[in-house]
CSV table of C-alpha atoms in Angstrom, one decimal:
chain,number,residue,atom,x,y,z
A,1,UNK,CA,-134.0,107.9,24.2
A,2,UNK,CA,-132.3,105.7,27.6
A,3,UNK,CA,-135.6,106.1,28.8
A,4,UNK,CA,-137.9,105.0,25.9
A,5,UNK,CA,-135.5,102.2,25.3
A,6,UNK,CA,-135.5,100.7,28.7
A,7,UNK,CA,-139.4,101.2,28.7
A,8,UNK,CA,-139.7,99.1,26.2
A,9,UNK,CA,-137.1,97.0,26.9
A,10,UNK,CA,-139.1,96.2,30.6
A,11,UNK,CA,-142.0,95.4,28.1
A,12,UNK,CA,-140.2,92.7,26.0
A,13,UNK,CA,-139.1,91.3,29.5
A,14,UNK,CA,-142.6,90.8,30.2
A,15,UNK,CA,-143.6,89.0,27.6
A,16,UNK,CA,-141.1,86.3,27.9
A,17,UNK,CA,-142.1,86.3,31.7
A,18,UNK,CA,-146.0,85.8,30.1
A,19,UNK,CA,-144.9,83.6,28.1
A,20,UNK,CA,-143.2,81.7,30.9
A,21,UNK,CA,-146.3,81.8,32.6
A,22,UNK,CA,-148.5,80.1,30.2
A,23,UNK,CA,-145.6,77.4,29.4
A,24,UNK,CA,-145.9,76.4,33.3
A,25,UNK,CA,-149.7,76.1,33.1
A,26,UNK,CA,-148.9,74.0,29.7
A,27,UNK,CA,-147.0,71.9,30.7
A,28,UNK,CA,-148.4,71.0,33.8
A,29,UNK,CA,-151.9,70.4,32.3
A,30,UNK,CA,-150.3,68.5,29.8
A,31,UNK,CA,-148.9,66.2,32.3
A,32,UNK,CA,-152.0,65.9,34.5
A,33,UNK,CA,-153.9,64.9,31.2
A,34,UNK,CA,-151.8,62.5,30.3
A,35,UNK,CA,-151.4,61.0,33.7
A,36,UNK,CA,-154.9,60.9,34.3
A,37,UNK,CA,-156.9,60.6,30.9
A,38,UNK,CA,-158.3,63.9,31.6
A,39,UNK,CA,-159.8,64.8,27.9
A,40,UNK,CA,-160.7,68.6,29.5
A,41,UNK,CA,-157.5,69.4,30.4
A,42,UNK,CA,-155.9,68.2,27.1
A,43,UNK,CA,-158.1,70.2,25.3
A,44,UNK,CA,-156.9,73.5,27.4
A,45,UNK,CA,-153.8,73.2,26.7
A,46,UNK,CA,-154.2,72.5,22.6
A,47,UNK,CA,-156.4,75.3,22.7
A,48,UNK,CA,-154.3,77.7,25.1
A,49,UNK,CA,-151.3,77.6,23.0
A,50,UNK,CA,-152.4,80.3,20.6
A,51,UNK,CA,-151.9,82.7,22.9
A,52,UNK,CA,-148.7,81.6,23.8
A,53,UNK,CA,-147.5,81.9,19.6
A,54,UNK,CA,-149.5,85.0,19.8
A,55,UNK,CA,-147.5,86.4,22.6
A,56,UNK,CA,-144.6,85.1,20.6
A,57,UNK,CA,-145.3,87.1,17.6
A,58,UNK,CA,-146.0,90.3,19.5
A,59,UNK,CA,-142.5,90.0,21.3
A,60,UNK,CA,-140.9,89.7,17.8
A,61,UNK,CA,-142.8,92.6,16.4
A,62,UNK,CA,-141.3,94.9,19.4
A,63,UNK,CA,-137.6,93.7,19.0
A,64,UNK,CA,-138.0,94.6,15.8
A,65,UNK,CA,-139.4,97.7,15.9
A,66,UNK,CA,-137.0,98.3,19.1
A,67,UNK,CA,-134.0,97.1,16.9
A,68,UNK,CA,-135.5,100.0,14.1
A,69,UNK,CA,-136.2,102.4,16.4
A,70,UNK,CA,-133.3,102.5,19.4
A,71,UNK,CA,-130.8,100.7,17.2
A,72,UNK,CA,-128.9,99.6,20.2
A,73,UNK,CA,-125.2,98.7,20.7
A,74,UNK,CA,-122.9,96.4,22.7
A,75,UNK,CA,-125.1,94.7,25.5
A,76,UNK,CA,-128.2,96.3,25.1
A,77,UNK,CA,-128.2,94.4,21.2
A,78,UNK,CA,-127.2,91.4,22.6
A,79,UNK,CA,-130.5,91.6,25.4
A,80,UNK,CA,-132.6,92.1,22.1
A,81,UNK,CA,-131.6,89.4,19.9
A,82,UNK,CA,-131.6,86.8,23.3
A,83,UNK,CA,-134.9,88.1,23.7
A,84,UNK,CA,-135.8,87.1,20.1
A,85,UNK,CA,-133.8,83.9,21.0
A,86,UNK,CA,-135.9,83.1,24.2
A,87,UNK,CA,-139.0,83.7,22.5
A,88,UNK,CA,-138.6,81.0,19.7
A,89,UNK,CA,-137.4,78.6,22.6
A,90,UNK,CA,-140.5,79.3,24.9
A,91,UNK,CA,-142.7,79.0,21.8
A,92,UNK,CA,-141.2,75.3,21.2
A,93,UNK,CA,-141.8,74.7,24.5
A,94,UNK,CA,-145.5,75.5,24.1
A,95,UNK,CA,-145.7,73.4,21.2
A,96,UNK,CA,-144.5,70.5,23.3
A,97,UNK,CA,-146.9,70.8,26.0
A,98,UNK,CA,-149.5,70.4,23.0
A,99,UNK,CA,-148.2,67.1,21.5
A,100,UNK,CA,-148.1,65.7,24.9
A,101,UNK,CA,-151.5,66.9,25.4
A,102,UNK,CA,-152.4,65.6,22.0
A,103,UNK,CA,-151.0,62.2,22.5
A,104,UNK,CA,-153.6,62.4,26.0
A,105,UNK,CA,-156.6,63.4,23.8
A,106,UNK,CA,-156.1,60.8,21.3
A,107,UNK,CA,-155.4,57.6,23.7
A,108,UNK,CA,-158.6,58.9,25.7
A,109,UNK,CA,-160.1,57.3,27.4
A,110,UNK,CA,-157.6,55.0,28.2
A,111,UNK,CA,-154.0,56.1,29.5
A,112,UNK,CA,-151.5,56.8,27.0
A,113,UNK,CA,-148.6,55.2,28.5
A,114,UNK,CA,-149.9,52.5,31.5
A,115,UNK,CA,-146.3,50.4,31.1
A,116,UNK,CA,-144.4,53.2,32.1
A,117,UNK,CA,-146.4,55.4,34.3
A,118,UNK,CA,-144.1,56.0,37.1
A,119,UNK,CA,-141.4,57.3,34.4
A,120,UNK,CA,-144.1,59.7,33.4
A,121,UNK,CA,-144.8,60.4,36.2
A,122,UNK,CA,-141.1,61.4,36.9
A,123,UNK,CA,-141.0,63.3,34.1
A,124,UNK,CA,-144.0,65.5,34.4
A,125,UNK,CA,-142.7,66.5,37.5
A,126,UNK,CA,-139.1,67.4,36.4
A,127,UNK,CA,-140.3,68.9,33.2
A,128,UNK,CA,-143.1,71.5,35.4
A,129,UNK,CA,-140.1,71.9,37.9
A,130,UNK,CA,-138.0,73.2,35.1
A,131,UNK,CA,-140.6,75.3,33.7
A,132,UNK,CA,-141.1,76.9,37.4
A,133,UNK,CA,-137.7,77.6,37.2
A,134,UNK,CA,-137.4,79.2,33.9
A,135,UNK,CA,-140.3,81.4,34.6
A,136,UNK,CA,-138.4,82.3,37.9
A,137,UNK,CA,-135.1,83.0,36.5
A,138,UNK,CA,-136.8,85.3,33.6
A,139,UNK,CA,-138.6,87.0,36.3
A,140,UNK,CA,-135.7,87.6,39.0
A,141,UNK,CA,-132.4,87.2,36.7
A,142,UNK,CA,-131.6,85.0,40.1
A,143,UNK,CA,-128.6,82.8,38.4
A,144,UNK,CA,-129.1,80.0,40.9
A,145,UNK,CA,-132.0,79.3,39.3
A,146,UNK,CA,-130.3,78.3,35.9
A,147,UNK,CA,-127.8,76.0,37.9
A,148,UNK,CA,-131.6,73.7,39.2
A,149,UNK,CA,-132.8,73.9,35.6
A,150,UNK,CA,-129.1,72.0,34.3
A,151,UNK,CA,-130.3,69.6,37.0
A,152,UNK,CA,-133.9,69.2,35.9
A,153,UNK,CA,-132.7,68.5,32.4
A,154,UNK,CA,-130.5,65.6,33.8
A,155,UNK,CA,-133.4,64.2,35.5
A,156,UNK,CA,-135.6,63.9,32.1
A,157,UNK,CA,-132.4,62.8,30.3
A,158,UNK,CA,-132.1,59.8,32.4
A,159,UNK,CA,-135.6,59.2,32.2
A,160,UNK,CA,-135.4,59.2,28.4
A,161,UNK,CA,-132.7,57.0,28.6
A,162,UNK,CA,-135.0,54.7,31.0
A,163,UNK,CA,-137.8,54.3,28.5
A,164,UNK,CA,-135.7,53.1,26.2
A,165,UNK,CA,-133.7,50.8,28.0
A,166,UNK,CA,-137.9,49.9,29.4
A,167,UNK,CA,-139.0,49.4,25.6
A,168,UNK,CA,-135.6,47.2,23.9
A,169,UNK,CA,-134.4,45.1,27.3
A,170,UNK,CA,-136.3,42.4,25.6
A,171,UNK,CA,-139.6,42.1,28.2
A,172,UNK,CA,-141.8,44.9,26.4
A,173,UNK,CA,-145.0,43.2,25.9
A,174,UNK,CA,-147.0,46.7,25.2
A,175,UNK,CA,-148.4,47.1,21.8
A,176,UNK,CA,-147.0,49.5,18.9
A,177,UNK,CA,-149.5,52.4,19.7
A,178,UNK,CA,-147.6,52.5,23.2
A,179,UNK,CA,-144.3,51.9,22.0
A,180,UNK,CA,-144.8,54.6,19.4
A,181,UNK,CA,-146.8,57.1,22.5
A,182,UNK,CA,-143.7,56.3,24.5
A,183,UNK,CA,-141.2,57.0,21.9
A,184,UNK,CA,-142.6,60.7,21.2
A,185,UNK,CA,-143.6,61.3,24.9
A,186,UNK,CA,-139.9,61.1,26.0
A,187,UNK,CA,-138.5,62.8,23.2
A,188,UNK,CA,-141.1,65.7,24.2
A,189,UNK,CA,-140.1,65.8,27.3
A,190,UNK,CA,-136.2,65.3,26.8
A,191,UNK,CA,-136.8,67.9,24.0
A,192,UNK,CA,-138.6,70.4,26.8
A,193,UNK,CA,-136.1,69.9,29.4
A,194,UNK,CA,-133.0,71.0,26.5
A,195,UNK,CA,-135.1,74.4,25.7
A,196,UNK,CA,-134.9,75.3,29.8
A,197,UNK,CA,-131.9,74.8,29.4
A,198,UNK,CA,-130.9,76.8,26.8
A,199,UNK,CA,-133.1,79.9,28.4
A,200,UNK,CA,-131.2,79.3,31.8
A,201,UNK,CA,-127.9,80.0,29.6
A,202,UNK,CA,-129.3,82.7,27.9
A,203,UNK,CA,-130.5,84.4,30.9
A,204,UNK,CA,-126.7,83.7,32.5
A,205,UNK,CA,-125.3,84.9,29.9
A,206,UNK,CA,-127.2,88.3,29.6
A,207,UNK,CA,-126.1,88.6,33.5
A,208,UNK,CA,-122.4,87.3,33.7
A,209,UNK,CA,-121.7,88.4,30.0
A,210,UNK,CA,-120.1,84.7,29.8
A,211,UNK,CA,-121.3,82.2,27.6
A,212,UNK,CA,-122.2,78.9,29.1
A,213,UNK,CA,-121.8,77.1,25.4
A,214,UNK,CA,-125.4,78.2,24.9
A,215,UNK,CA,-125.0,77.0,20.7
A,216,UNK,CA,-125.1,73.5,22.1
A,217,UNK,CA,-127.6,73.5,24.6
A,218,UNK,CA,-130.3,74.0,21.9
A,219,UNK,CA,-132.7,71.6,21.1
A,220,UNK,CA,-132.3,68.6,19.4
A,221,UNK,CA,-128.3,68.4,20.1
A,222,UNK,CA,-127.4,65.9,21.9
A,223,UNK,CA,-130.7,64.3,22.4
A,224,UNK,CA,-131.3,60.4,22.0
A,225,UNK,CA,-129.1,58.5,19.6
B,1,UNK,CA,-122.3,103.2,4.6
B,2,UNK,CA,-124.7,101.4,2.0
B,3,UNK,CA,-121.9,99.8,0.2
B,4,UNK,CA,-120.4,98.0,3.3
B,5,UNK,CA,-123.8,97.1,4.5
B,6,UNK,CA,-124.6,95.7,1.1
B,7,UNK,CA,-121.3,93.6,0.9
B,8,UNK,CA,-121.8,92.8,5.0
B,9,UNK,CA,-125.5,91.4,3.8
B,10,UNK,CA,-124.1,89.8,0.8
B,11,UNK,CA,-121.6,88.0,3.2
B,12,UNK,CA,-124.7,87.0,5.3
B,13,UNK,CA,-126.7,85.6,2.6
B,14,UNK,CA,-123.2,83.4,1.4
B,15,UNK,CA,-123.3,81.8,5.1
B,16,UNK,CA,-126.5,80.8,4.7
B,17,UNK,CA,-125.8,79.3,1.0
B,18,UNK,CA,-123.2,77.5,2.3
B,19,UNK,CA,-125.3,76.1,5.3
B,20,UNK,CA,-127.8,74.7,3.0
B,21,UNK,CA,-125.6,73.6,0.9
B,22,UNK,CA,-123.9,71.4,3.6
B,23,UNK,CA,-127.9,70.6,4.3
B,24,UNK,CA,-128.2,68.7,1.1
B,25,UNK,CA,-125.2,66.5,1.6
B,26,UNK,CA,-126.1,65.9,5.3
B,27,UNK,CA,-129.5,65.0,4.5
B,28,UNK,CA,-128.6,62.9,1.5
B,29,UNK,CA,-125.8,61.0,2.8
B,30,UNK,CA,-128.2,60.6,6.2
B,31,UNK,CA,-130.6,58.6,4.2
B,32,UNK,CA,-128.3,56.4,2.1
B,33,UNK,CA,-126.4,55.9,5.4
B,34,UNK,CA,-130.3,54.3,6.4
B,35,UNK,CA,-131.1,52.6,3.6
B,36,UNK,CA,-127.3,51.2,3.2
B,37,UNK,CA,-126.6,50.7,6.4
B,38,UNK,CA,-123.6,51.9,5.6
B,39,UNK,CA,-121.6,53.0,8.4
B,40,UNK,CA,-119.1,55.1,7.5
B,41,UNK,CA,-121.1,57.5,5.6
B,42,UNK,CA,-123.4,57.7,8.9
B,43,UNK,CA,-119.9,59.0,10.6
B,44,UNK,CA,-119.5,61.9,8.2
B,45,UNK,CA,-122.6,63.0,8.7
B,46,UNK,CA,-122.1,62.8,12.5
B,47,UNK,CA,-118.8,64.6,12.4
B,48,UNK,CA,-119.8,67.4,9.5
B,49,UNK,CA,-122.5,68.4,11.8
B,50,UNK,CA,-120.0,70.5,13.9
B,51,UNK,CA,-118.9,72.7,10.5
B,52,UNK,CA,-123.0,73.8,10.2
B,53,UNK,CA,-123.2,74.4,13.8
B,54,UNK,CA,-119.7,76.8,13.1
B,55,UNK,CA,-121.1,78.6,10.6
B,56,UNK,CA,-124.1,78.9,12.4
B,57,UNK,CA,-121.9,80.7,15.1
B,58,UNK,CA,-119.9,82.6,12.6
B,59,UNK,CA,-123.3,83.9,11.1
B,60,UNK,CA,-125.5,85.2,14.5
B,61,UNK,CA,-122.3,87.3,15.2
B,62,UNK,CA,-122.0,88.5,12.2
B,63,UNK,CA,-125.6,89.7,12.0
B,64,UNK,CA,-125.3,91.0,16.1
B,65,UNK,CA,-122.3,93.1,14.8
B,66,UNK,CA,-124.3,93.8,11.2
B,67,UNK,CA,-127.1,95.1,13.8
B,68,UNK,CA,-124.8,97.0,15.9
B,69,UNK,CA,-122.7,99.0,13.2
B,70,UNK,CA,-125.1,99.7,10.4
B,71,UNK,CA,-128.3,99.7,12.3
B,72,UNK,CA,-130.3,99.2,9.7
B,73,UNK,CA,-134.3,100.0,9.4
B,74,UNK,CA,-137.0,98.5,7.6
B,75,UNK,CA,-136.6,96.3,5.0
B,76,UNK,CA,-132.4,95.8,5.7
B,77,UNK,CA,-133.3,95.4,9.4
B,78,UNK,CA,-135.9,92.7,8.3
B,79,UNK,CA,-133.3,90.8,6.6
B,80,UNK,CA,-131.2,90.6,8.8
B,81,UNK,CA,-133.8,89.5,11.8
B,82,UNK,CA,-134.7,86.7,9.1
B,83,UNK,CA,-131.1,85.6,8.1
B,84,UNK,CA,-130.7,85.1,12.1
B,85,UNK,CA,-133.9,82.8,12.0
B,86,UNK,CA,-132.9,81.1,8.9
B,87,UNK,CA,-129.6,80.3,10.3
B,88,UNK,CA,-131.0,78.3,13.4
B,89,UNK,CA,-133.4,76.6,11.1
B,90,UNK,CA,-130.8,75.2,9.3
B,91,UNK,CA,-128.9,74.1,12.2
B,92,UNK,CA,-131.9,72.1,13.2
B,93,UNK,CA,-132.2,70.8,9.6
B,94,UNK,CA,-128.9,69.5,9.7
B,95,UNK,CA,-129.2,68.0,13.6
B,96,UNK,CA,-132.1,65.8,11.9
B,97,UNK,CA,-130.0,64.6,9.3
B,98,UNK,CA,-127.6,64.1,11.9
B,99,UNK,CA,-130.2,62.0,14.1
B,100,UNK,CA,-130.8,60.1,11.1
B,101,UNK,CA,-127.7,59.4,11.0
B,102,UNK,CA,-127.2,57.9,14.8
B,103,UNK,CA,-129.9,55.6,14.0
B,104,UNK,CA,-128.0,53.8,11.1
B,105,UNK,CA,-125.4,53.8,13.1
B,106,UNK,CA,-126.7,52.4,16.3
B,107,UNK,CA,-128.4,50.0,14.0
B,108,UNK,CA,-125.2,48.9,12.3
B,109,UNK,CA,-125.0,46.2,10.2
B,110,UNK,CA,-127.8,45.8,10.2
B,111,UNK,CA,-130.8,48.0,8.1
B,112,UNK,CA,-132.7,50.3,10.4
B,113,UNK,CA,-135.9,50.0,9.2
B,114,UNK,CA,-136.5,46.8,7.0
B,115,UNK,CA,-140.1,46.6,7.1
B,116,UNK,CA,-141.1,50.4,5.4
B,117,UNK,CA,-138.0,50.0,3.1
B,118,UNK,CA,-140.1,51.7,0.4
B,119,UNK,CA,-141.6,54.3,2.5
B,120,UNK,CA,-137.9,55.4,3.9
B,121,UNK,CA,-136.7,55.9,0.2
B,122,UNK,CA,-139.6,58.0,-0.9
B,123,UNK,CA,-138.9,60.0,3.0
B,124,UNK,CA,-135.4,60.4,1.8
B,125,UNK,CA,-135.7,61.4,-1.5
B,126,UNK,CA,-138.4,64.1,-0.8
B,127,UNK,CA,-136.2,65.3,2.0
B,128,UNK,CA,-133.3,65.9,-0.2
B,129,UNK,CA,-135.0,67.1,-2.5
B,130,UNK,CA,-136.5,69.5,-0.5
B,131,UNK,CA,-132.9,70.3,0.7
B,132,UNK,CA,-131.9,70.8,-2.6
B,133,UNK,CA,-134.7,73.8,-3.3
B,134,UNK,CA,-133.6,75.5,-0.3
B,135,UNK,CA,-130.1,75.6,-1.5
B,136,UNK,CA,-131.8,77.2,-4.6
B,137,UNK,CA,-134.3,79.4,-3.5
B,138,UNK,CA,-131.1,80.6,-0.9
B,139,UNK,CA,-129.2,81.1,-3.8
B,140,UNK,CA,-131.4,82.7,-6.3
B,141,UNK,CA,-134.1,84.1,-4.2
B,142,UNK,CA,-136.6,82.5,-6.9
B,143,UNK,CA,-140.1,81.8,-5.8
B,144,UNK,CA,-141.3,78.7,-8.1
B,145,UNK,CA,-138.8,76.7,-5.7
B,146,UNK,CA,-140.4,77.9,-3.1
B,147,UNK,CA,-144.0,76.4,-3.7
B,148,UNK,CA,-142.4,73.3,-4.5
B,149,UNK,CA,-140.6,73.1,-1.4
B,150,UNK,CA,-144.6,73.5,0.1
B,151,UNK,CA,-145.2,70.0,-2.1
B,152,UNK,CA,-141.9,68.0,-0.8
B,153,UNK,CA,-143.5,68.7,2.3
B,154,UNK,CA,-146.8,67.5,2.0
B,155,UNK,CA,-145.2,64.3,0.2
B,156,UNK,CA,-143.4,63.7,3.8
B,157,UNK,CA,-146.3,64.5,6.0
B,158,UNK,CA,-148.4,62.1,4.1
B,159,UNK,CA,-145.4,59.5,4.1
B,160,UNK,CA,-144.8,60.4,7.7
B,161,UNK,CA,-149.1,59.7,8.6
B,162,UNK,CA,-148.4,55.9,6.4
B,163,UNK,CA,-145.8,55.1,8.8
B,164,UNK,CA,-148.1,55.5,12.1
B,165,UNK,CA,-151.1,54.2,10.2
B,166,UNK,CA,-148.5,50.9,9.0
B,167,UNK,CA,-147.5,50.7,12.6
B,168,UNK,CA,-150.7,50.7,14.1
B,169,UNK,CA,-153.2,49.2,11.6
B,170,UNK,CA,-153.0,45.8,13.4
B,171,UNK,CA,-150.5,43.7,11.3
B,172,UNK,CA,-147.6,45.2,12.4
B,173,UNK,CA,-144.8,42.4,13.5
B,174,UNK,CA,-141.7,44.3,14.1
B,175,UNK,CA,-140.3,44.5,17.2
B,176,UNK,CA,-140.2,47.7,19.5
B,177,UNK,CA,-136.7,48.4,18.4
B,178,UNK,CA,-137.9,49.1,14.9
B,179,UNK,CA,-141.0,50.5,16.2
B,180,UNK,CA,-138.5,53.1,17.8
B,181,UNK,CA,-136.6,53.7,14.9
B,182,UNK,CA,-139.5,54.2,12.7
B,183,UNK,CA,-141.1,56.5,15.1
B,184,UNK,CA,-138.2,58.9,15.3
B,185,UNK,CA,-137.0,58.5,12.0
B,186,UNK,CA,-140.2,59.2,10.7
B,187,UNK,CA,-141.3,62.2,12.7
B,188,UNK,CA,-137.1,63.4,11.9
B,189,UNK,CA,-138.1,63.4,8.1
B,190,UNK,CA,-141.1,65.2,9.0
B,191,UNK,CA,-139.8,67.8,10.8
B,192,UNK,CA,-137.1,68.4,8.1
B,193,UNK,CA,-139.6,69.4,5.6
B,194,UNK,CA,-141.5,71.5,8.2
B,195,UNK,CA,-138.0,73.3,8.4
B,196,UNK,CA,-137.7,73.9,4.6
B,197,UNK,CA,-141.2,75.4,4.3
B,198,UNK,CA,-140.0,77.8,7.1
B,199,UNK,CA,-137.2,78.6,5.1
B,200,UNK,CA,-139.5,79.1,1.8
B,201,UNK,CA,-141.5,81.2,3.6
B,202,UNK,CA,-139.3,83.8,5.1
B,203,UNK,CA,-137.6,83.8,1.5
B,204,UNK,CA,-141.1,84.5,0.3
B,205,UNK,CA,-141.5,87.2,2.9
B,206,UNK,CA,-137.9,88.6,2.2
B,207,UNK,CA,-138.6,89.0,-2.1
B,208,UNK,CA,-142.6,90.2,-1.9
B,209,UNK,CA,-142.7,91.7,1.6
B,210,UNK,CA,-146.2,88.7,2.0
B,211,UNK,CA,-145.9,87.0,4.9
B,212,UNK,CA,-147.0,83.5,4.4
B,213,UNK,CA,-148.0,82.6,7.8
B,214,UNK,CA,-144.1,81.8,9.0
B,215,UNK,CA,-144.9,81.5,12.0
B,216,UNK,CA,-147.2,78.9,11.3
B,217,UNK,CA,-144.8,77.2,9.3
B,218,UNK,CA,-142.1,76.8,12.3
B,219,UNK,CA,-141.0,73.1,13.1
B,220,UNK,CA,-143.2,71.6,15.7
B,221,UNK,CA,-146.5,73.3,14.4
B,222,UNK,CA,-148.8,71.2,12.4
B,223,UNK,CA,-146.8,68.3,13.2
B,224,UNK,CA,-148.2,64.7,14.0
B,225,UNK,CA,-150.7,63.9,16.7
């Protein structure tokens, strides 16, 4: 049973790894498209994330079945349900890399967000970093990894922060379909960077057995206000 | 074995109730907060979030320990996979109505979104109404509420499309601090009633054993572009 249990285990790992894989490429083609019009490379990534929710449904389908069929205890439960946990989160991320991707197609051809294109630019790069790192961390279990994604997330938090203070310090002159673009953009972004996070405290978690307060690094709390 | 399971499960399905039921107040005293601009209702929201994200808490371990002691298969075992899904998507339900909530308080005294008045009130009574079904359909596991959650929601995504096409149909003369608002408040209501259709769904799932395309139904998919 040990046996069977790990095998499959090893194969849930994988997927999330997958699924890691194809957030990278996600959200770094979401990025590029936005950054440089690019209507191709928007498209990819709208189109590629079926196979990321695919993946995701798969992965749920084993724990499941793993759940029915092992019906493990004590640690090797609580690697399952994360699993299930992680999933959901990478998912989300997917879903991100779309709406930014969407946001490119629509603007095409014309930038989405010319005012602010450094700060995008910022961002894409913290945001792919992160999503590097993730994929690492679900790969090796390397916990150093986790501490660079907290970091990462800071990064896009402040950046957030920036395009607000950009859009109400009372010399925005861009339009409302900018203003609205930029609005979302962050908030994707901000939102992407709190998902890393929570995998990075997952992951610790499963290795240290401590929990790094993972309930409140999910998404949405503490974002923007 | 069965009887402690059942009143373990029973226990389970009270969380969530409860959940929801704080839901409903969060949502509704979110969007009076909004449309009051009433500040100290926007506080209780802000502080009654912590007692959802508790329970929230309370519920996951209950299920991990639910998982690990009874081990149940098949149907049981799908349950309680769902109840652990249901539970974060009522967490998230109630960070948007706390969200909502920042915004009429950063906005304080005065109203957040003056210009789509209207549009907010018909946002915030579809939302709680929506919140209100979920309660039910929690509580009595009765489908009708269900398909009418599916109609709350399409009343928001077509309230949440007037607020981009107000916004951006060229005679739009707020400034970008209400374009903000709007944005995020908007695309907050939005996702709220993407969150009660998930919950409708895996309900629907749970009493007929269909599955209704829940995955498809998750907050993020489907929403604006």
């Amino acid at each position: 049973m040990r046996e069977i249990f790990e095998a499959e285990l090893k194969q849930v790992g994988d997927d999330l790894v997958e699924m890691s894989t194809l957030v990278v490429q996600a959200i770094d083609k979401a990025g590029r498209a936005l950054l440089g019009a690019n209507l191709a490379l928007a498209q990819e990534v709208i189109v590629a994330d079926q196979a990321i929710d695919s993946i995701e449904q798969d992965l749920d389908e084993r724990c499941v079945l793993l759940l029915a069929q092992q019906a493990p205890v004590a640690t090797d439960l609580r690697v399952v349900v994360s699993a299930l946990r992680m999933s959901a989160t990478l998912e989300r991320m997917g879903d991100l890399a779309r709406h930014i991707a969407e946001i490119a197609r629509g603007r095409y051809p014309s930038p989405a967000t010319p005012a602010l294109r450094d700060t995008f630019e910022a961002m894409h790069e913290a945001a792919t970093r992160a999503a590097r790192r993730v994929e690492h961390v679900l790969t090796t279990h390397e916990l150093e990894g986790a501490e660079e994604i907290e970091r990462d997330d800071q990064v896009l938090d402040d950046l957030h922060q920036g395009t607000f203070a950009a859009m109400l310090g009372g010399t925005w002159e861009a339009g409302p379909q900018e203003t609205v673009d930029v609005t979302l953009l962050s908030r994707y972004y901000e939102r992407f960077g709190d998902h890393a996070v929570s995998i990075a405290h997952r992951v610790t978690f499963l290795v240290t057995g401590e929990f790094v307060n993972a309930a409140h690094s999910e998404p949405e709390s503490g974002s923007n206000d």
